[in-house]
CSV table of C-alpha atoms and ligand atoms in Angstrom, one decimal:
chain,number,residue,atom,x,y,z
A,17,UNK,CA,96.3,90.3,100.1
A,18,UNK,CA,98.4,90.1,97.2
A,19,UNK,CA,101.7,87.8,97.6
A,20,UNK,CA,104.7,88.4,95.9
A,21,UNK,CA,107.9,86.7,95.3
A,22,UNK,CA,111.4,87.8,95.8
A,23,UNK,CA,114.8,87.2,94.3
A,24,UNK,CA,115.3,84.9,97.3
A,25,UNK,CA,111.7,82.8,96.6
A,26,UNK,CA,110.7,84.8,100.1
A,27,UNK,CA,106.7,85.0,100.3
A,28,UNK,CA,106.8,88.8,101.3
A,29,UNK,CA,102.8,91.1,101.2
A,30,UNK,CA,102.6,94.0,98.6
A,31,UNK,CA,102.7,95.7,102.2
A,32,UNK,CA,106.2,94.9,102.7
A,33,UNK,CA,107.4,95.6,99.4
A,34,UNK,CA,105.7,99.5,99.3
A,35,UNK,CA,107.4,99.9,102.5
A,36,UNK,CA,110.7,98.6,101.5
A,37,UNK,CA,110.2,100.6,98.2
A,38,UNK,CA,109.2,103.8,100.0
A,39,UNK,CA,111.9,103.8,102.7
A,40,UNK,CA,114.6,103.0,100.1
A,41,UNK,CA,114.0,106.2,98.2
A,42,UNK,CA,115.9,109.4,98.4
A,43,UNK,CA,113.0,111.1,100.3
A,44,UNK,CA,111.4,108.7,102.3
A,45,UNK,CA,107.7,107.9,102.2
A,46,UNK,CA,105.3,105.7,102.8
A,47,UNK,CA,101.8,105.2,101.1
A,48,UNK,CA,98.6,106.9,102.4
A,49,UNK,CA,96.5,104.1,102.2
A,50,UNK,CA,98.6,102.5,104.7
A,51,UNK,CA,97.3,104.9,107.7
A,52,UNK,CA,94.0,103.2,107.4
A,53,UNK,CA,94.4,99.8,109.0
A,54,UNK,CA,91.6,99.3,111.3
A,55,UNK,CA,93.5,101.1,114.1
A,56,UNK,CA,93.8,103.8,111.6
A,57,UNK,CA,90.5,103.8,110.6
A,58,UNK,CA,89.1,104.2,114.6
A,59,UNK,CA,91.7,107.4,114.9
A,60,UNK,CA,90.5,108.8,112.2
A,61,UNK,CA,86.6,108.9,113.0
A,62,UNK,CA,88.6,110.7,116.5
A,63,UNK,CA,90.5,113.6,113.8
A,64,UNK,CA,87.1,113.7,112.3
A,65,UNK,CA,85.3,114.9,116.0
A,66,UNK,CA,88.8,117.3,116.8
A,67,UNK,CA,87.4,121.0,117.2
A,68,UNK,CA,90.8,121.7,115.1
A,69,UNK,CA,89.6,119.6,112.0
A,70,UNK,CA,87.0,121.9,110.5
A,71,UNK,CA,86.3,119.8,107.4
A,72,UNK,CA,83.4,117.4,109.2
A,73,UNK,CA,81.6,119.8,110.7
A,74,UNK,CA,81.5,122.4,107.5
A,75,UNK,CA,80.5,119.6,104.9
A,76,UNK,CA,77.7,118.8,107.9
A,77,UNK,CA,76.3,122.0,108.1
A,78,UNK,CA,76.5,122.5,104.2
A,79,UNK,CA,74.4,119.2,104.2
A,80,UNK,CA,72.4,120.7,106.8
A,81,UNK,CA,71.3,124.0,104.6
A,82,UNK,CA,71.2,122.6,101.3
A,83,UNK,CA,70.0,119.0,101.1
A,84,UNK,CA,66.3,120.0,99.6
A,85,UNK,CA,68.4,122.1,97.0
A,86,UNK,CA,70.8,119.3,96.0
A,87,UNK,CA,67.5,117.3,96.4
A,88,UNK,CA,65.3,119.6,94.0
A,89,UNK,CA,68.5,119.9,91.5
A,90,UNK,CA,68.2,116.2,90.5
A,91,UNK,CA,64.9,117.0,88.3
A,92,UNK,CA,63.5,113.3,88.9
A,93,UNK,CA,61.5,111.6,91.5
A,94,UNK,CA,63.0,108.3,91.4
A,95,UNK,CA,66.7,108.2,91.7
A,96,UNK,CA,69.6,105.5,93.5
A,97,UNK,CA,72.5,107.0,95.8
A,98,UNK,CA,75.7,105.6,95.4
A,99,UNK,CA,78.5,106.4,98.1
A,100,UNK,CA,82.3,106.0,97.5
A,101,UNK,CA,83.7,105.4,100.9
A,102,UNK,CA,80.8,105.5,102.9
A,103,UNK,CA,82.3,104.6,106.6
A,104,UNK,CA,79.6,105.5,108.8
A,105,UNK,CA,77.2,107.3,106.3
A,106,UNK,CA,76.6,109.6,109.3
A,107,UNK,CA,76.7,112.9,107.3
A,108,UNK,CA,75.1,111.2,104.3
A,109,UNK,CA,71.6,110.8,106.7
A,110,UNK,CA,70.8,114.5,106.4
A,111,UNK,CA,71.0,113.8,102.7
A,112,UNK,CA,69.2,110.4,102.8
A,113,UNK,CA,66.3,111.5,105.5
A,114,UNK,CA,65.7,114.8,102.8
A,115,UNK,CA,65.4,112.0,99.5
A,116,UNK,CA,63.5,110.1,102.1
A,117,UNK,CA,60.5,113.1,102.3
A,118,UNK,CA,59.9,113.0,98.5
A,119,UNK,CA,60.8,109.7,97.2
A,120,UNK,CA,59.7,106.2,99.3
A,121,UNK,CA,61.2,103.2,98.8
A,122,UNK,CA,64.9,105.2,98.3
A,123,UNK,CA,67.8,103.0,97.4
A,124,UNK,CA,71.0,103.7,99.0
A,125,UNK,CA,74.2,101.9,97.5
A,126,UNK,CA,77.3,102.7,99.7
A,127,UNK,CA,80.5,101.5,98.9
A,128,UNK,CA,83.3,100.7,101.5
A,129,UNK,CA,86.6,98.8,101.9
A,130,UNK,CA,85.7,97.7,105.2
A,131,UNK,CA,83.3,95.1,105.7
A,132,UNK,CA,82.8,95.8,109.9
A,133,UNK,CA,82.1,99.3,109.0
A,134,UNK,CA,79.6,98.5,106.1
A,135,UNK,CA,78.0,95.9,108.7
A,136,UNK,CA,77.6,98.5,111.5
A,137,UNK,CA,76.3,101.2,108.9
A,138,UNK,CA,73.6,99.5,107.4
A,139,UNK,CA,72.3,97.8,110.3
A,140,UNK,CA,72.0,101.2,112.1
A,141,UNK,CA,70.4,103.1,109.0
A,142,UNK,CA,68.0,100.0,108.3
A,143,UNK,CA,66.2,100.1,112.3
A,144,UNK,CA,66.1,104.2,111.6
A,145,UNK,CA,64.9,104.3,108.5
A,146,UNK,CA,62.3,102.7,107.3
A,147,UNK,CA,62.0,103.1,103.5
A,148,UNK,CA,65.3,103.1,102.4
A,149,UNK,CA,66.5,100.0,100.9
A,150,UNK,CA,70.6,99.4,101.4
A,151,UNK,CA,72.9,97.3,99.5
A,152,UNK,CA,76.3,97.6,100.8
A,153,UNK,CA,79.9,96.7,98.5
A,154,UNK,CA,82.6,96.2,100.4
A,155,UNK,CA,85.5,97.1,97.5
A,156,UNK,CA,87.7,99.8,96.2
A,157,UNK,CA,85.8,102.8,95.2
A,158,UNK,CA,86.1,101.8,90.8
A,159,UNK,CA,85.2,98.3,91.5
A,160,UNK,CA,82.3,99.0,93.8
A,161,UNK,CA,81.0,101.2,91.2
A,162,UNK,CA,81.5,99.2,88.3
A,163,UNK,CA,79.2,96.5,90.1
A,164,UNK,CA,76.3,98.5,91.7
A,165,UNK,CA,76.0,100.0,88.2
A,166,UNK,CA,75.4,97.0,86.7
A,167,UNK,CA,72.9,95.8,89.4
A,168,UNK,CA,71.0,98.5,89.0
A,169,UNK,CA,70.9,98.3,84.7
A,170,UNK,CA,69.9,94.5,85.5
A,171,UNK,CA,67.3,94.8,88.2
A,172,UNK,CA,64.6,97.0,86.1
A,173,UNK,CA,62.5,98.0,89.1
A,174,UNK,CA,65.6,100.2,90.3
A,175,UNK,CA,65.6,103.9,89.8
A,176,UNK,CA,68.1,103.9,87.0
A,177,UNK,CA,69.5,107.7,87.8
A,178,UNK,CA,72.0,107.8,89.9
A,179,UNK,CA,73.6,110.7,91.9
A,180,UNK,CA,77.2,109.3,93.3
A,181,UNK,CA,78.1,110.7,96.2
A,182,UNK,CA,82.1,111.7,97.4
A,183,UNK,CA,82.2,113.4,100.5
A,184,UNK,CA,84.8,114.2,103.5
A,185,UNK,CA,87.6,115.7,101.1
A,186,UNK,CA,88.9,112.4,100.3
A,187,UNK,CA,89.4,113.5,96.5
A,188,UNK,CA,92.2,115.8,98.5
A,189,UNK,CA,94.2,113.4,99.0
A,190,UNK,CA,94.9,112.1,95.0
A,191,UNK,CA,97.6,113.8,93.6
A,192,UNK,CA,97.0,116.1,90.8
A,193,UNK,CA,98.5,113.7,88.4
A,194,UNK,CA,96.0,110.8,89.4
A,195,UNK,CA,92.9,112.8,90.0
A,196,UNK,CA,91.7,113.8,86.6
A,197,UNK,CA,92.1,109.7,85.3
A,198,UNK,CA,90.2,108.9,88.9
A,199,UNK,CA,87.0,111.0,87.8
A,200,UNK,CA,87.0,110.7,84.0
A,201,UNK,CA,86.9,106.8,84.8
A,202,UNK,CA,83.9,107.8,87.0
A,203,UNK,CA,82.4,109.7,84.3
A,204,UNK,CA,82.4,106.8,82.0
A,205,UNK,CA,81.0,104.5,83.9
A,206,UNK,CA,78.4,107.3,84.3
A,207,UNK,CA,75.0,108.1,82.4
A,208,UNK,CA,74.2,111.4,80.9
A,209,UNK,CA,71.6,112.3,83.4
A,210,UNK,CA,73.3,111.1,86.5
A,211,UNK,CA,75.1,113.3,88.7
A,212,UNK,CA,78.1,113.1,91.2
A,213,UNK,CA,78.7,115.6,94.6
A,214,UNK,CA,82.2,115.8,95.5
A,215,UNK,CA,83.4,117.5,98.7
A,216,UNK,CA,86.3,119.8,98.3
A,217,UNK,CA,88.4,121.9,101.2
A,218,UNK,CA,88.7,125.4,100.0
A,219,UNK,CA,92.3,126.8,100.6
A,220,UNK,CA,92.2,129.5,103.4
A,221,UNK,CA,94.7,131.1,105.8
A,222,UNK,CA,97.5,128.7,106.5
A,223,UNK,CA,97.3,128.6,110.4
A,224,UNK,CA,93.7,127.1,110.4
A,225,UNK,CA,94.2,124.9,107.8
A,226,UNK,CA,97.5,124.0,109.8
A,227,UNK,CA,95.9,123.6,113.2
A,228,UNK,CA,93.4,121.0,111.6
A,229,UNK,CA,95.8,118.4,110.7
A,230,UNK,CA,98.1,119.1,115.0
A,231,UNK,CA,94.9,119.2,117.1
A,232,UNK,CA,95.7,119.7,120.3
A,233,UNK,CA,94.6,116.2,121.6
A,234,UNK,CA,97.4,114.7,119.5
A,235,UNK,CA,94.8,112.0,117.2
A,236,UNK,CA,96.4,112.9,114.4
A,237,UNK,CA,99.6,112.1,115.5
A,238,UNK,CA,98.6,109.0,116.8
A,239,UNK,CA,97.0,108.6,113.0
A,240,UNK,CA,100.3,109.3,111.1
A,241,UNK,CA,102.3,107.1,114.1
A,242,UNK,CA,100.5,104.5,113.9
A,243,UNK,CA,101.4,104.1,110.6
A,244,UNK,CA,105.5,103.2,112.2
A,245,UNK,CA,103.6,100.7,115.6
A,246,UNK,CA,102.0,99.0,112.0
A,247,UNK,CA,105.0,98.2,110.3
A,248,UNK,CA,106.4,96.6,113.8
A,249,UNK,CA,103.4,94.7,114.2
A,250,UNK,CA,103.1,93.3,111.0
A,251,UNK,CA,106.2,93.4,109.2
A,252,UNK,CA,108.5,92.6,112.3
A,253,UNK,CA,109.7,96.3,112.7
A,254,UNK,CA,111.7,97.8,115.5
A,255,UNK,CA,111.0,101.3,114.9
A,256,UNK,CA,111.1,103.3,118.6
A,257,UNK,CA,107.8,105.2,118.4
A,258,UNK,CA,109.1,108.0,120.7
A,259,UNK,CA,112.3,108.7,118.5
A,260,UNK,CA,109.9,110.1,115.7
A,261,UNK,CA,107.5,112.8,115.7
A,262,UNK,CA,104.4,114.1,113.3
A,263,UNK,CA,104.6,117.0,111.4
A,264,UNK,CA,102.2,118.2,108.8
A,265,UNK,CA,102.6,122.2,107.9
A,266,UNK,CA,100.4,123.7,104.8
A,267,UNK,CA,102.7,124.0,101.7
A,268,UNK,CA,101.2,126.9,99.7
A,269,UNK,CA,103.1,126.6,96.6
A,270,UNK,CA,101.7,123.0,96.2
A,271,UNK,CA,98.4,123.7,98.1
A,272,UNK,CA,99.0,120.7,100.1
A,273,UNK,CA,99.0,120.1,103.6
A,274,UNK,CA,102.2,117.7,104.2
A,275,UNK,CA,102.1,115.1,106.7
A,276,UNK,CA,105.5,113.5,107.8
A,277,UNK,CA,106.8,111.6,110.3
A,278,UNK,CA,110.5,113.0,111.2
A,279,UNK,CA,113.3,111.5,112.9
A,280,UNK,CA,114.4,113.2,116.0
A,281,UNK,CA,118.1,111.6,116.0
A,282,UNK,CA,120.6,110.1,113.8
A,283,UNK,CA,118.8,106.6,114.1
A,284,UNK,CA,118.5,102.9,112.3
A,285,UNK,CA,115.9,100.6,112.1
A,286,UNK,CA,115.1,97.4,111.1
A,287,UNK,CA,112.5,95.5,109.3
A,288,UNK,CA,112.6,91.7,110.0
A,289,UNK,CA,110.2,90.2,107.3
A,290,UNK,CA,112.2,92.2,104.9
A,291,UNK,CA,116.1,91.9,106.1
A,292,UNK,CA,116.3,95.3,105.6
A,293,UNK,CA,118.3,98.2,107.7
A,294,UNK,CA,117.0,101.9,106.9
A,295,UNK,CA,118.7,104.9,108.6
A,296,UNK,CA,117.2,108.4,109.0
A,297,UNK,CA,119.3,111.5,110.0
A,298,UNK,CA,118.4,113.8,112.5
A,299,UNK,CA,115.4,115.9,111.2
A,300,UNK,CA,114.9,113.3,107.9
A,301,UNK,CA,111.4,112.8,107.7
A,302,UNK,CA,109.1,109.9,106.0
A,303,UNK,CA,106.2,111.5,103.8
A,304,UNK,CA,102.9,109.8,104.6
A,305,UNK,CA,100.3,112.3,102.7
A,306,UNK,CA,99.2,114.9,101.3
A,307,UNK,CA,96.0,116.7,101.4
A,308,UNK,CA,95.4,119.0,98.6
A,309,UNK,CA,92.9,122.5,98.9
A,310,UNK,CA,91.4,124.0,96.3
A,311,UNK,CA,89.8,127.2,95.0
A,312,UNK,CA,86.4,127.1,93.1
A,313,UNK,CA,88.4,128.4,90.2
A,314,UNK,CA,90.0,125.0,90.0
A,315,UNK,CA,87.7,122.7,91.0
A,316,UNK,CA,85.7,124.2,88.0
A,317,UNK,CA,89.2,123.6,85.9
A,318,UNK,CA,88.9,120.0,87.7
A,319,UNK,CA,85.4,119.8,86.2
A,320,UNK,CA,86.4,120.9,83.1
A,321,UNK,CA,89.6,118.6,82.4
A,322,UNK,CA,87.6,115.3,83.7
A,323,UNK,CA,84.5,116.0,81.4
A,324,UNK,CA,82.0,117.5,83.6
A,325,UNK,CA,80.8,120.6,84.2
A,326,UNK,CA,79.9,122.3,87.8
A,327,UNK,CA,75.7,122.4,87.6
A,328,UNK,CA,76.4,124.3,91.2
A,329,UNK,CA,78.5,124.9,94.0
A,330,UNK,CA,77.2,124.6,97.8
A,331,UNK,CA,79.9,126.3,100.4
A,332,UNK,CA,79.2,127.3,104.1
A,333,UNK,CA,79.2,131.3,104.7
A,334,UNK,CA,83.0,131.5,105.4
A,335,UNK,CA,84.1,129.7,102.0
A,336,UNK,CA,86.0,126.9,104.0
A,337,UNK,CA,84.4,124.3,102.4
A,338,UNK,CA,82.7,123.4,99.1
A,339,UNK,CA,80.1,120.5,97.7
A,340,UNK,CA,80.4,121.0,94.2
A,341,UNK,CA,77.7,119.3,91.7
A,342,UNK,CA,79.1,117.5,88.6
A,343,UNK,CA,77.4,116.7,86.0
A,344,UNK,CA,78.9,114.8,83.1
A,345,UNK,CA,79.3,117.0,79.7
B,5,AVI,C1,90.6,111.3,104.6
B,5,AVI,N1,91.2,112.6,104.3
B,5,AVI,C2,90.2,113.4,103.7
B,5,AVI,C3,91.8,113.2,105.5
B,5,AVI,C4,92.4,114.6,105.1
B,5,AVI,O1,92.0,115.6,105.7
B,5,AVI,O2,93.2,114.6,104.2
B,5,AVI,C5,92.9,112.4,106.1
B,5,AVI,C6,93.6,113.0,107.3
B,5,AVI,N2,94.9,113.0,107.5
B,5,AVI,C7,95.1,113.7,108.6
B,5,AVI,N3,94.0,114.1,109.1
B,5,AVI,C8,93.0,113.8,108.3
């Protein structure tokens, strides 16, 4: 955790200050990466089961029909998989088991924030499968990279192509003006001949795109909730839980799904470890994320702009959902 010091030599987390920052701004908000403490992280693997949230079960069943094709695109018997943000590698399998059937020992690199769920997830693929060999980082996605990378140019008996692996739409949720520096810093650390699969939700009609992020058993409110029960555990918060409420709607001119959580009254809070007292109108909401869609059109743009080019596209019948192929330019 990194520490900094205030005017008044208080010891306060970055936490505290992105919170204090975000609250203090005309629109309120609060940064994504804060959803995913390890409560967080638990409801999300719940969204990810929702009949509502489409996006897990279309990437699965585009894994499902064209893992020998991804397989057969990478033009070489001997190849390492990287994963950025592996969690429970549970989709990933399909892809592993298929590299598994032409290519024995198979080297599996994923790459997680969370040690517990790296633990779990390579203990469970190691008793199932034999032949694969797993070497788990638990960092940020660039770091993580940057490091197996090296391993691999160090360790000559490694498979020196790599294909990197970026599932579950999590690219949706950089904003436009981050995204292209995220992947042409990917590129570069990069060889010609390696390749990188990216999973992309397609934009569609508003009211299922809209019904994915409110399903019906309420986890992803609890998600984007949890977020406020966080900042009174840690930071010494009184927020009252039931005096705000999620909203996320699809906004089409930004191709976004917004997610908020809005104040039902004219209300104040306080934050203890941060003497701070924020108050929210009635209907005022605090921005927590943003989930971008996309058409092939611009994900080939995407491609383009970031120094790739799409080799091929793998979508599921309806077009919901798209694995896209990159391969550096
Ligand atoms: C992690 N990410 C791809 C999810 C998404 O769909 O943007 C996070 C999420 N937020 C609410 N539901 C799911």
């Amino acid at each position: 955790m990194i520490i900094h010091k205030t005017a008044n030599s208080q010891l306060i987390s970055e936490f505290a200050q992105d919170v204090r920052a975000g609250l203090m701004e005309s629109k309120k908000n609060l940064k994504p990466r804060y959803l995913y403490d390890e409560i967080g992280s638990l409801l999300f693997e719940k969204i990810c089961l929702q009949e509502e949230y489409y996006l897990t079960r279309t990437e699965r069943i585009i894994l499902q029909d064209f893992s020998p094709d991804i397989v057969n695109m990478q033009n070489d018997d001997h190849i390492s998989i990287l994963e950025l943000g592996s969690g429970s590698s549970d989709k990933t399998r399909i892809l592993l088991e298929c590299f598994l059937s032409k290519q024995k020992p198979l080297y599996y690199f994923p790459i997680d924030v969370s040690h517990s769920i790296l633990y779990g997830t390579i203990h469970k693929l190691s008793t199932d499968l034999s032949d694969l060999y797993i070497k788990g980082i638990a960092s940020d996605y660039l770091e993580g990279l940057v490091k197996v990378r090296d391993f691999i140019t160090s360790n000559h008996n490694l498979p020196n192509k790599k294909l990197i692996l970026f599932l579950g739409s999590s690219i949706g949720n950089f904003e436009p003006e981050e995204v292209v520096n995220f992947l042409r810093i990917i590129k570069n650390i990069m060889a010609k001949q390696d390749m990188l699969l990216i999973g992309f939700d397609l934009k569609k009609n508003a009211k299922t795109i809209e019904a994915a992020y409110n399903d019906k058993a309420g986890m992803t409110a609890k998600f984007n909730l949890n977020l406020l029960r966080r900042i009174n555990r840690e930071l010494g918060g009184d927020f009252r839980i039931g005096d705000f409420e999620h909203l996320a709607f699809y906004n089409e001119n930004k191709d976004r799904v917004e997610m908020h959580l809005l104040s039902k009254l004219n209300q104040q809070v306080n934050i203890r470890s941060i003497s701070e007292t924020f108050f929210f109108k009635k209907n005022e909401t605090i921005h927590t994320e943003n989930s971008y869609k996309y058409t092939l059109r611009q994900i080939s743009i995407l491609a383009e702009d970031s120094g790739f080019r799409v080799k091929k596209n793998f979508t599921d019948k309806e077009k919901w959902y798209d694995l896209a192929l990159f391969s550096p330019i």
